[in-house]
A tleap script that builds the chain and sets N, CA, C and O, in Angstrom:
source leaprc.protein.ff14SB
mol = sequence {
  NGLN VAL GLN MET THR GLU SER GLY GLY GLY
  THR VAL GLN ALA GLY ASP SER LEU ARG LEU
  SER CYS THR PHE PRO GLY ARG THR PHE SER
  ASN TYR VAL LEU GLY TRP PHE ARG GLN ALA
  PRO GLY LYS GLU ARG GLU PHE VAL ALA ALA
  ILE ARG GLY THR GLY GLY ASN SER TYR TYR
  ALA ASP SER VAL GLN GLY ARG PHE THR VAL
  SER ARG ASP SER ALA LEU TYR LEU GLN MET
  ASN SER LEU LYS PRO GLU ASP THR ALA VAL
  TYR TYR CYS VAL ALA CYS TRP LYS CYS ALA
  SER ALA ARG THR MET ALA ARG VAL GLU HIE
  ASP VAL MET ASP TYR TRP GLY LYS GLY THR
  LEU VAL SER VAL SER CSER
}
set mol.1.N position { -14.198 36.868 22.437 }
set mol.1.CA position { -13.575 35.608 21.938 }
set mol.1.C position { -13.439 34.583 22.541 }
set mol.1.O position { -12.403 34.959 23.090 }
set mol.2.N position { -13.592 33.493 22.969 }
set mol.2.CA position { -13.505 32.062 24.003 }
set mol.2.C position { -12.193 31.697 23.402 }
set mol.2.O position { -12.224 30.962 22.415 }
set mol.3.N position { -10.787 32.196 23.958 }
set mol.3.CA position { -10.111 31.354 23.682 }
set mol.3.C position { -9.451 29.679 24.478 }
set mol.3.O position { -9.776 29.556 25.659 }
set mol.4.N position { -9.192 29.321 24.295 }
set mol.4.CA position { -8.151 27.290 25.113 }
set mol.4.C position { -6.827 27.285 24.554 }
set mol.4.O position { -6.619 26.627 23.535 }
set mol.5.N position { -6.251 27.697 24.898 }
set mol.5.CA position { -4.198 26.920 24.774 }
set mol.5.C position { -4.140 26.034 25.662 }
set mol.5.O position { -4.560 25.875 26.808 }
set mol.6.N position { -3.439 25.391 24.795 }
set mol.6.CA position { -2.596 24.017 25.026 }
set mol.6.C position { -1.118 24.196 25.523 }
set mol.6.O position { -0.282 23.884 24.675 }
set mol.7.N position { -0.752 24.522 26.418 }
set mol.7.CA position { 1.183 23.838 26.310 }
set mol.7.C position { 1.756 23.044 27.114 }
set mol.7.O position { 0.715 22.677 27.659 }
set mol.8.N position { 2.431 22.556 27.566 }
set mol.8.CA position { 3.345 21.937 27.895 }
set mol.8.C position { 3.427 20.216 27.263 }
set mol.8.O position { 3.658 19.104 27.737 }
set mol.9.N position { 3.172 20.653 26.268 }
set mol.9.CA position { 4.318 19.342 24.972 }
set mol.9.C position { 5.239 19.359 25.001 }
set mol.9.O position { 5.867 19.892 25.917 }
set mol.10.N position { 5.885 18.642 23.768 }
set mol.10.CA position { 7.448 18.322 23.994 }
set mol.10.C position { 7.900 17.268 23.392 }
set mol.10.O position { 7.178 16.566 22.684 }
set mol.11.N position { 9.304 17.006 23.633 }
set mol.11.CA position { 9.596 15.279 23.166 }
set mol.11.C position { 10.194 14.613 24.283 }
set mol.11.O position { 11.174 15.025 24.904 }
set mol.12.N position { 9.729 13.852 24.444 }
set mol.12.CA position { 10.208 12.815 25.176 }
set mol.12.C position { 10.592 11.543 25.250 }
set mol.12.O position { 10.291 11.242 24.095 }
set mol.13.N position { 11.163 10.234 25.852 }
set mol.13.CA position { 11.410 9.468 25.839 }
set mol.13.C position { 10.333 8.427 27.067 }
set mol.13.O position { 9.887 8.656 28.192 }
set mol.14.N position { 10.244 7.006 25.921 }
set mol.14.CA position { 8.808 6.214 26.661 }
set mol.14.C position { 8.991 5.641 27.948 }
set mol.14.O position { 9.973 4.965 28.255 }
set mol.15.N position { 8.217 5.865 28.560 }
set mol.15.CA position { 8.200 5.607 30.455 }
set mol.15.C position { 8.643 7.485 31.057 }
set mol.15.O position { 8.893 7.679 32.247 }
set mol.16.N position { 8.660 8.444 30.215 }
set mol.16.CA position { 8.693 9.632 30.683 }
set mol.16.C position { 7.516 9.815 31.020 }
set mol.16.O position { 6.613 8.980 30.968 }
set mol.17.N position { 7.409 11.591 31.611 }
set mol.17.CA position { 6.294 12.218 31.901 }
set mol.17.C position { 5.791 13.511 31.378 }
set mol.17.O position { 6.550 14.480 31.362 }
set mol.18.N position { 4.336 13.622 30.866 }
set mol.18.CA position { 4.555 15.125 30.765 }
set mol.18.C position { 3.200 15.678 31.750 }
set mol.18.O position { 2.684 14.943 32.592 }
set mol.19.N position { 2.749 17.056 31.490 }
set mol.19.CA position { 1.960 17.994 32.028 }
set mol.19.C position { 1.821 18.457 31.074 }
set mol.19.O position { 2.845 18.856 30.520 }
set mol.20.N position { 0.534 18.647 30.391 }
set mol.20.CA position { 0.073 19.595 30.055 }
set mol.20.C position { -1.222 20.671 30.558 }
set mol.20.O position { -2.041 20.137 31.305 }
set mol.21.N position { -1.445 21.998 30.242 }
set mol.21.CA position { -2.299 22.551 30.225 }
set mol.21.C position { -2.650 23.454 29.553 }
set mol.21.O position { -2.047 24.177 28.760 }
set mol.22.N position { -3.866 23.400 29.951 }
set mol.22.CA position { -4.750 24.258 29.394 }
set mol.22.C position { -5.523 25.574 29.272 }
set mol.22.O position { -6.629 25.197 28.884 }
set mol.23.N position { -5.555 26.640 29.362 }
set mol.23.CA position { -5.859 27.956 29.801 }
set mol.23.C position { -6.627 28.366 28.980 }
set mol.23.O position { -6.576 28.211 27.760 }
set mol.24.N position { -7.785 29.204 29.925 }
set mol.24.CA position { -8.771 29.799 28.897 }
set mol.24.C position { -9.108 31.112 29.757 }
set mol.24.O position { -9.977 31.118 30.628 }
set mol.25.N position { -8.283 32.283 29.397 }
set mol.25.CA position { -8.618 33.217 30.899 }
set mol.25.C position { -9.664 34.226 30.720 }
set mol.25.O position { -9.273 34.839 29.726 }
set mol.26.N position { -10.882 34.814 31.142 }
set mol.26.CA position { -11.927 35.212 31.212 }
set mol.26.C position { -12.767 34.409 31.735 }
set mol.26.O position { -13.569 34.767 32.598 }
set mol.27.N position { -12.660 32.865 31.137 }
set mol.27.CA position { -14.192 32.174 31.385 }
set mol.27.C position { -13.574 30.953 32.309 }
set mol.27.O position { -12.460 30.463 32.119 }
set mol.28.N position { -14.243 30.660 33.060 }
set mol.28.CA position { -14.752 29.302 33.470 }
set mol.28.C position { -14.265 28.044 33.842 }
set mol.28.O position { -13.411 27.253 34.243 }
set mol.29.N position { -15.886 28.537 33.262 }
set mol.29.CA position { -16.638 27.167 32.137 }
set mol.29.C position { -16.587 26.350 33.585 }
set mol.29.O position { -15.919 25.355 33.863 }
set mol.30.N position { -17.531 27.115 34.430 }
set mol.30.CA position { -17.833 25.881 35.075 }
set mol.30.C position { -18.779 25.074 35.329 }
set mol.30.O position { -18.843 24.196 36.189 }
set mol.31.N position { -19.620 25.440 34.445 }
set mol.31.CA position { -20.656 24.444 33.947 }
set mol.31.C position { -20.327 23.519 33.111 }
set mol.31.O position { -21.228 22.713 32.883 }
set mol.32.N position { -19.160 23.323 32.470 }
set mol.32.CA position { -19.012 22.214 31.246 }
set mol.32.C position { -18.026 21.245 31.566 }
set mol.32.O position { -17.142 21.231 32.423 }
set mol.33.N position { -18.401 20.368 30.612 }
set mol.33.CA position { -17.469 19.079 30.962 }
set mol.33.C position { -15.894 19.392 29.738 }
set mol.33.O position { -15.804 19.450 28.512 }
set mol.34.N position { -15.018 19.508 30.721 }
set mol.34.CA position { -13.688 20.165 30.066 }
set mol.34.C position { -12.734 18.509 29.629 }
set mol.34.O position { -12.819 17.427 30.209 }
set mol.35.N position { -12.015 18.829 28.608 }
set mol.35.CA position { -11.429 17.106 28.077 }
set mol.35.C position { -10.449 17.610 27.045 }
set mol.35.O position { -10.416 18.696 26.468 }
set mol.36.N position { -9.535 16.395 26.938 }
set mol.36.CA position { -8.422 15.976 26.036 }
set mol.36.C position { -8.954 14.750 24.656 }
set mol.36.O position { -9.067 13.536 24.482 }
set mol.37.N position { -9.142 15.982 23.961 }
set mol.37.CA position { -8.935 14.799 22.172 }
set mol.37.C position { -7.014 14.846 22.295 }
set mol.37.O position { -6.402 15.681 22.962 }
set mol.38.N position { -6.320 13.644 21.407 }
set mol.38.CA position { -4.937 13.651 20.811 }
set mol.38.C position { -5.273 12.826 19.181 }
set mol.38.O position { -5.597 11.656 18.979 }
set mol.39.N position { -5.089 13.748 18.373 }
set mol.39.CA position { -4.906 12.790 16.722 }
set mol.39.C position { -3.374 13.153 16.513 }
set mol.39.O position { -2.674 14.162 16.592 }
set mol.40.N position { -3.203 11.701 16.181 }
set mol.40.CA position { -2.130 10.917 16.166 }
set mol.40.C position { -2.327 11.303 14.037 }
set mol.40.O position { -3.204 11.745 13.295 }
set mol.41.N position { -0.715 10.712 13.881 }
set mol.41.CA position { -0.677 11.174 11.991 }
set mol.41.C position { -1.259 10.120 11.387 }
set mol.41.O position { -0.896 8.951 11.253 }
set mol.42.N position { -1.834 10.475 11.180 }
set mol.42.CA position { -2.522 9.905 9.496 }
set mol.42.C position { -4.658 8.772 10.540 }
set mol.42.O position { -5.577 8.054 10.143 }
set mol.43.N position { -4.307 9.282 11.557 }
set mol.43.CA position { -5.186 9.071 12.132 }
set mol.43.C position { -6.033 10.125 12.653 }
set mol.43.O position { -5.605 11.215 13.034 }
set mol.44.N position { -7.868 9.584 12.661 }
set mol.44.CA position { -8.679 10.301 13.487 }
set mol.44.C position { -8.467 11.254 14.110 }
set mol.44.O position { -7.356 11.706 13.833 }
set mol.45.N position { -9.331 12.186 15.325 }
set mol.45.CA position { -8.959 12.040 16.443 }
set mol.45.C position { -9.730 11.548 17.665 }
set mol.45.O position { -10.952 11.625 17.542 }
set mol.46.N position { -9.278 11.064 18.801 }
set mol.46.CA position { -9.526 10.007 19.643 }
set mol.46.C position { -9.750 11.606 21.044 }
set mol.46.O position { -9.132 12.636 21.317 }
set mol.47.N position { -11.418 10.652 21.696 }
set mol.47.CA position { -11.200 11.147 23.149 }
set mol.47.C position { -9.912 10.022 23.953 }
set mol.47.O position { -9.687 8.857 23.624 }
set mol.48.N position { -9.143 10.903 25.186 }
set mol.48.CA position { -8.938 10.775 25.694 }
set mol.48.C position { -9.021 10.777 27.513 }
set mol.48.O position { -8.853 9.916 28.377 }
set mol.49.N position { -9.301 11.942 27.514 }
set mol.49.CA position { -9.979 11.802 29.045 }
set mol.49.C position { -10.878 13.218 28.770 }
set mol.49.O position { -10.744 14.099 27.921 }
set mol.50.N position { -12.018 13.004 30.060 }
set mol.50.CA position { -12.953 14.348 30.582 }
set mol.50.C position { -13.366 14.733 32.108 }
set mol.50.O position { -12.290 14.316 32.536 }
set mol.51.N position { -13.656 14.930 32.627 }
set mol.51.CA position { -14.013 15.962 33.843 }
set mol.51.C position { -14.988 17.020 33.881 }
set mol.51.O position { -14.843 18.092 33.295 }
set mol.52.N position { -16.082 16.668 34.651 }
set mol.52.CA position { -16.768 16.995 35.146 }
set mol.52.C position { -17.176 18.442 36.559 }
set mol.52.O position { -18.121 18.404 37.347 }
set mol.53.N position { -16.413 19.235 36.481 }
set mol.53.CA position { -16.611 19.790 37.507 }
set mol.53.C position { -15.274 19.844 38.052 }
set mol.53.O position { -14.445 20.073 37.172 }
set mol.54.N position { -14.643 19.670 39.553 }
set mol.54.CA position { -13.486 19.770 40.277 }
set mol.54.C position { -12.871 18.969 41.008 }
set mol.54.O position { -11.746 18.916 41.506 }
set mol.55.N position { -14.056 18.157 40.998 }
set mol.55.CA position { -13.899 16.654 42.387 }
set mol.55.C position { -14.287 15.887 41.771 }
set mol.55.O position { -14.317 16.781 40.927 }
set mol.56.N position { -14.875 14.552 40.984 }
set mol.56.CA position { -14.913 13.647 40.750 }
set mol.56.C position { -15.008 12.954 39.629 }
set mol.56.O position { -14.505 11.919 39.194 }
set mol.57.N position { -15.908 13.903 39.181 }
set mol.57.CA position { -16.632 13.055 37.475 }
set mol.57.C position { -15.690 12.844 36.649 }
set mol.57.O position { -15.499 13.762 35.851 }
set mol.58.N position { -15.100 12.038 36.574 }
set mol.58.CA position { -14.291 12.082 35.607 }
set mol.58.C position { -14.581 10.507 34.189 }
set mol.58.O position { -15.420 9.613 34.301 }
set mol.59.N position { -13.707 10.663 33.181 }
set mol.59.CA position { -13.861 9.415 32.564 }
set mol.59.C position { -12.352 9.007 31.742 }
set mol.59.O position { -11.639 9.984 31.513 }
set mol.60.N position { -11.879 7.803 31.338 }
set mol.60.CA position { -11.020 8.231 30.879 }
set mol.60.C position { -10.743 6.757 28.926 }
set mol.60.O position { -11.181 5.607 28.955 }
set mol.61.N position { -10.399 7.029 28.346 }
set mol.61.CA position { -9.837 6.377 27.195 }
set mol.61.C position { -9.440 5.300 27.497 }
set mol.61.O position { -8.522 5.249 28.315 }
set mol.62.N position { -10.001 4.036 26.933 }
set mol.62.CA position { -9.095 2.673 28.299 }
set mol.62.C position { -7.118 2.990 27.394 }
set mol.62.O position { -6.000 3.137 27.888 }
set mol.63.N position { -7.417 2.974 26.571 }
set mol.63.CA position { -5.719 2.945 26.376 }
set mol.63.C position { -5.426 3.757 27.713 }
set mol.63.O position { -5.409 2.923 28.618 }
set mol.64.N position { -5.286 4.505 28.012 }
set mol.64.CA position { -4.361 5.686 28.772 }
set mol.64.C position { -5.208 5.174 30.310 }
set mol.64.O position { -4.859 5.649 31.390 }
set mol.65.N position { -6.116 4.357 30.215 }
set mol.65.CA position { -6.526 4.293 31.700 }
set mol.65.C position { -5.344 3.864 32.780 }
set mol.65.O position { -4.500 2.972 32.693 }
set mol.66.N position { -5.699 5.224 34.259 }
set mol.66.CA position { -4.028 4.159 34.935 }
set mol.66.C position { -3.139 4.627 34.698 }
set mol.66.O position { -2.102 4.343 35.297 }
set mol.67.N position { -3.193 5.584 33.675 }
set mol.67.CA position { -1.471 5.812 33.334 }
set mol.67.C position { -1.514 7.672 32.784 }
set mol.67.O position { -0.624 8.327 32.243 }
set mol.68.N position { -2.750 8.033 33.148 }
set mol.68.CA position { -3.220 10.165 32.334 }
set mol.68.C position { -3.972 10.210 33.938 }
set mol.68.O position { -4.417 9.388 34.738 }
set mol.69.N position { -3.861 11.216 33.877 }
set mol.69.CA position { -5.171 11.610 34.870 }
set mol.69.C position { -5.315 13.416 34.381 }
set mol.69.O position { -4.477 14.229 33.992 }
set mol.70.N position { -6.582 13.488 34.596 }
set mol.70.CA position { -7.381 15.109 33.983 }
set mol.70.C position { -7.625 15.308 35.415 }
set mol.70.O position { -8.068 14.524 36.254 }
set mol.71.N position { -7.031 17.183 35.564 }
set mol.71.CA position { -8.484 17.386 36.964 }
set mol.71.C position { -7.896 19.545 35.957 }
set mol.71.O position { -7.401 20.293 35.115 }
set mol.72.N position { -8.684 19.158 37.300 }
set mol.72.CA position { -9.212 21.219 36.274 }
set mol.72.C position { -9.047 22.391 38.006 }
set mol.72.O position { -9.060 21.989 39.169 }
set mol.73.N position { -8.984 23.050 37.772 }
set mol.73.CA position { -8.847 24.148 39.065 }
set mol.73.C position { -9.909 25.566 38.280 }
set mol.73.O position { -11.131 25.614 38.136 }
set mol.74.N position { -8.751 26.661 37.869 }
set mol.74.CA position { -8.836 27.720 37.292 }
set mol.74.C position { -8.694 27.376 35.700 }
set mol.74.O position { -9.222 28.229 34.987 }
set mol.75.N position { -7.895 25.961 34.803 }
set mol.75.CA position { -7.641 25.202 33.866 }
set mol.75.C position { -7.900 24.561 33.860 }
set mol.75.O position { -8.872 24.299 34.569 }
set mol.76.N position { -7.079 23.221 32.729 }
set mol.76.CA position { -7.466 22.077 32.711 }
set mol.76.C position { -6.159 21.775 32.368 }
set mol.76.O position { -5.417 22.233 31.500 }
set mol.77.N position { -6.025 20.970 33.162 }
set mol.77.CA position { -3.997 19.649 33.241 }
set mol.77.C position { -4.537 17.793 32.468 }
set mol.77.O position { -5.322 16.862 32.650 }
set mol.78.N position { -3.737 18.127 31.830 }
set mol.78.CA position { -3.565 16.186 31.511 }
set mol.78.C position { -2.067 15.907 32.361 }
set mol.78.O position { -1.097 16.212 31.668 }
set mol.79.N position { -1.642 15.262 34.054 }
set mol.79.CA position { -1.118 14.091 34.158 }
set mol.79.C position { -1.179 13.489 33.313 }
set mol.79.O position { -2.352 13.340 32.971 }
set mol.80.N position { -0.002 12.642 32.267 }
set mol.80.CA position { 0.207 12.302 31.900 }
set mol.80.C position { 1.677 10.997 31.695 }
set mol.80.O position { 2.246 10.939 30.605 }
set mol.81.N position { 1.999 10.310 32.556 }
set mol.81.CA position { 2.511 9.426 33.503 }
set mol.81.C position { 2.972 8.191 31.633 }
set mol.81.O position { 2.456 8.346 30.526 }
set mol.82.N position { 4.053 7.134 32.045 }
set mol.82.CA position { 4.410 6.024 31.582 }
set mol.82.C position { 4.169 6.440 30.241 }
set mol.82.O position { 3.247 5.765 29.783 }
set mol.83.N position { 4.638 7.328 29.356 }
set mol.83.CA position { 4.287 7.858 28.448 }
set mol.83.C position { 4.798 6.368 27.322 }
set mol.83.O position { 5.599 5.540 27.756 }
set mol.84.N position { 4.177 6.234 25.859 }
set mol.84.CA position { 4.497 5.231 25.184 }
set mol.84.C position { 4.886 5.867 23.584 }
set mol.84.O position { 4.767 7.092 23.606 }
set mol.85.N position { 5.187 5.502 22.627 }
set mol.85.CA position { 5.252 5.974 21.951 }
set mol.85.C position { 4.129 5.963 20.969 }
set mol.85.O position { 4.062 6.521 19.874 }
set mol.86.N position { 3.297 5.245 21.560 }
set mol.86.CA position { 1.288 4.932 20.999 }
set mol.86.C position { 0.962 5.925 21.191 }
set mol.86.O position { 0.022 6.379 20.538 }
set mol.87.N position { 1.852 6.985 22.554 }
set mol.87.CA position { 0.859 8.133 22.500 }
set mol.87.C position { 1.275 9.695 22.037 }
set mol.87.O position { 1.190 10.602 22.865 }
set mol.88.N position { 1.708 9.943 20.726 }
set mol.88.CA position { 2.709 10.483 20.181 }
set mol.88.C position { 1.549 11.244 19.308 }
set mol.88.O position { 0.736 10.395 18.944 }
set mol.89.N position { 1.241 12.375 18.909 }
set mol.89.CA position { 0.256 13.032 19.163 }
set mol.89.C position { -0.053 14.396 19.253 }
set mol.89.O position { 0.481 14.894 20.244 }
set mol.90.N position { -1.077 15.619 18.228 }
set mol.90.CA position { -1.037 16.481 18.983 }
set mol.90.C position { -2.646 16.036 19.797 }
set mol.90.O position { -3.353 15.065 19.529 }
set mol.91.N position { -2.914 17.227 20.954 }
set mol.91.CA position { -4.135 17.278 22.382 }
set mol.91.C position { -4.447 18.720 21.919 }
set mol.91.O position { -3.909 19.708 21.419 }
set mol.92.N position { -5.573 18.283 22.355 }
set mol.92.CA position { -6.603 19.473 22.107 }
set mol.92.C position { -7.099 19.844 23.314 }
set mol.92.O position { -7.109 18.911 24.117 }
set mol.93.N position { -7.686 21.303 23.899 }
set mol.93.CA position { -8.351 20.822 24.887 }
set mol.93.C position { -9.729 21.005 24.087 }
set mol.93.O position { -9.846 21.705 23.082 }
set mol.94.N position { -11.123 19.998 24.907 }
set mol.94.CA position { -11.936 21.298 24.349 }
set mol.94.C position { -13.278 21.523 25.509 }
set mol.94.O position { -13.195 20.750 26.463 }
set mol.95.N position { -13.930 22.037 25.526 }
set mol.95.CA position { -15.091 22.670 26.694 }
set mol.95.C position { -16.447 21.992 25.442 }
set mol.95.O position { -16.546 22.186 24.231 }
set mol.96.N position { -17.161 21.321 26.222 }
set mol.96.CA position { -18.633 21.477 26.153 }
set mol.96.C position { -19.456 21.458 26.991 }
set mol.96.O position { -19.016 21.114 28.088 }
set mol.97.N position { -21.138 21.825 26.928 }
set mol.97.CA position { -21.962 21.966 27.438 }
set mol.97.C position { -22.666 21.317 27.326 }
set mol.97.O position { -23.370 21.042 28.297 }
set mol.98.N position { -22.923 20.581 25.832 }
set mol.98.CA position { -24.478 19.588 26.277 }
set mol.98.C position { -23.506 18.872 26.609 }
set mol.98.O position { -22.823 19.838 26.949 }
set mol.99.N position { -22.800 17.956 26.821 }
set mol.99.CA position { -22.548 16.828 27.435 }
set mol.99.C position { -23.036 16.970 28.756 }
set mol.99.O position { -22.963 18.027 29.383 }
set mol.100.N position { -23.660 15.654 29.297 }
set mol.100.CA position { -24.067 15.661 30.556 }
set mol.100.C position { -23.098 15.183 31.642 }
set mol.100.O position { -23.418 15.368 32.816 }
set mol.101.N position { -21.640 14.429 31.266 }
set mol.101.CA position { -20.961 13.799 32.121 }
set mol.101.C position { -19.735 13.971 30.710 }
set mol.101.O position { -19.676 14.278 29.519 }
set mol.102.N position { -18.415 13.269 32.526 }
set mol.102.CA position { -17.324 13.253 31.468 }
set mol.102.C position { -17.791 11.722 30.866 }
set mol.102.O position { -17.217 11.617 29.782 }
set mol.103.N position { -18.483 10.671 31.090 }
set mol.103.CA position { -18.441 9.714 30.020 }
set mol.103.C position { -19.098 10.176 28.848 }
set mol.103.O position { -18.728 9.653 27.797 }
set mol.104.N position { -20.278 11.319 28.772 }
set mol.104.CA position { -21.014 11.453 27.779 }
set mol.104.C position { -20.007 12.691 26.301 }
set mol.104.O position { -20.254 13.252 25.234 }
set mol.105.N position { -18.718 12.465 27.398 }
set mol.105.CA position { -18.190 13.775 25.871 }
set mol.105.C position { -17.331 12.205 24.929 }
set mol.105.O position { -17.639 12.195 23.737 }
set mol.106.N position { -16.519 11.189 25.296 }
set mol.106.CA position { -16.370 9.912 25.384 }
set mol.106.C position { -17.025 9.446 24.296 }
set mol.106.O position { -16.586 8.565 23.556 }
set mol.107.N position { -18.417 10.197 24.130 }
set mol.107.CA position { -19.834 9.325 23.230 }
set mol.107.C position { -19.965 10.221 22.260 }
set mol.107.O position { -19.553 9.806 21.176 }
set mol.108.N position { -20.469 11.496 22.257 }
set mol.108.CA position { -21.532 11.941 21.967 }
set mol.108.C position { -20.074 12.638 20.027 }
set mol.108.O position { -18.848 12.716 20.098 }
set mol.109.N position { -20.893 12.935 18.810 }
set mol.109.CA position { -20.511 13.496 17.799 }
set mol.109.C position { -19.557 14.623 18.203 }
set mol.109.O position { -19.880 15.359 19.136 }
set mol.110.N position { -18.237 14.825 17.463 }
set mol.110.CA position { -17.096 15.490 17.670 }
set mol.110.C position { -17.875 17.373 17.564 }
set mol.110.O position { -17.704 18.321 18.331 }
set mol.111.N position { -18.425 17.304 16.726 }
set mol.111.CA position { -19.249 18.949 16.146 }
set mol.111.C position { -20.603 19.463 17.413 }
set mol.111.O position { -21.309 20.470 17.350 }
set mol.112.N position { -20.611 18.261 18.599 }
set mol.112.CA position { -21.254 19.102 19.711 }
set mol.112.C position { -19.743 19.288 20.827 }
set mol.112.O position { -20.016 18.878 21.956 }
set mol.113.N position { -19.002 19.551 20.764 }
set mol.113.CA position { -18.642 20.587 21.711 }
set mol.113.C position { -18.041 21.888 21.064 }
set mol.113.O position { -17.378 22.032 20.037 }
set mol.114.N position { -18.472 22.751 21.965 }
set mol.114.CA position { -18.618 24.543 21.833 }
set mol.114.C position { -17.211 24.678 21.754 }
set mol.114.O position { -17.043 25.543 20.894 }
set mol.115.N position { -16.184 24.333 22.140 }
set mol.115.CA position { -14.733 25.102 21.871 }
set mol.115.C position { -13.621 24.272 21.579 }
set mol.115.O position { -13.423 23.288 22.291 }
set mol.116.N position { -13.015 24.482 20.814 }
set mol.116.CA position { -11.482 23.532 20.990 }
set mol.116.C position { -10.061 24.338 21.403 }
set mol.116.O position { -10.177 25.535 21.664 }
set mol.117.N position { -8.759 23.740 21.468 }
set mol.117.CA position { -8.286 24.286 21.314 }
set mol.117.C position { -7.013 24.767 20.102 }
set mol.117.O position { -7.567 25.387 19.194 }
set mol.118.N position { -5.839 24.669 19.923 }
set mol.118.CA position { -5.435 24.698 18.540 }
set mol.118.C position { -4.113 23.581 18.965 }
set mol.118.O position { -3.242 23.625 18.097 }
set mol.119.N position { -3.859 22.820 19.852 }
set mol.119.CA position { -3.259 22.341 20.150 }
set mol.119.C position { -1.776 22.297 20.292 }
set mol.119.O position { -0.923 23.091 19.896 }
set mol.120.N position { -1.644 20.844 21.149 }
set mol.120.CA position { 0.114 20.546 21.792 }
set mol.120.C position { 0.578 19.388 21.074 }
set mol.120.O position { -0.293 18.611 20.684 }
set mol.121.N position { 2.089 19.056 20.762 }
set mol.121.CA position { 1.980 18.461 20.003 }
set mol.121.C position { 3.586 17.265 21.644 }
set mol.121.O position { 4.645 17.409 22.255 }
set mol.122.N position { 2.561 16.402 21.416 }
set mol.122.CA position { 3.208 15.669 22.305 }
set mol.122.C position { 4.180 14.386 21.320 }
set mol.122.O position { 3.405 13.787 20.575 }
set mol.123.N position { 5.237 14.026 21.225 }
set mol.123.CA position { 5.884 13.348 20.948 }
set mol.123.C position { 6.778 11.683 21.597 }
set mol.123.O position { 7.612 11.494 22.483 }
set mol.124.N position { 6.423 11.222 21.109 }
set mol.124.CA position { 7.263 9.873 22.412 }
set mol.124.C position { 8.493 9.301 21.571 }
set mol.124.O position { 8.352 9.307 20.348 }
set mol.125.N position { 9.716 8.795 22.116 }
set mol.125.CA position { 10.071 7.787 21.204 }
set mol.125.C position { 10.535 7.002 22.365 }
set mol.125.O position { 10.799 7.216 23.548 }
set mol.126.N position { 10.526 5.894 21.452 }
set mol.126.CA position { 11.284 4.390 21.740 }
set mol.126.C position { 12.601 4.228 22.515 }
set mol.126.O position { 13.086 3.109 22.681 }
savepdb mol mol.pdb
quit
């Protein structure tokens, strides 16, 4: 059974940085698009960032562009800088076989995704 496990969440102040990690022992997901979604209290789950391969093809939500960086090697990462209170949410890593590109992950229905982690909480105070 494939497991994706997030870590690195916590409580920080506005302007601080955090680095989230997502591990998936025994899998490489080399032909998958990997990404991050988040869900704030009382809101729907939303796309944050995605990456295909280890080099270039990445895509970001407008709300995090320029502040967040997604990367991957044997794990998936999300470097979050200049955090804002509106970034407060549970962050989930996700793997998608059917996604043709990182941009696709932002546009397809969530039930197209193959695997989801259980999430890690990020709380940003003002």
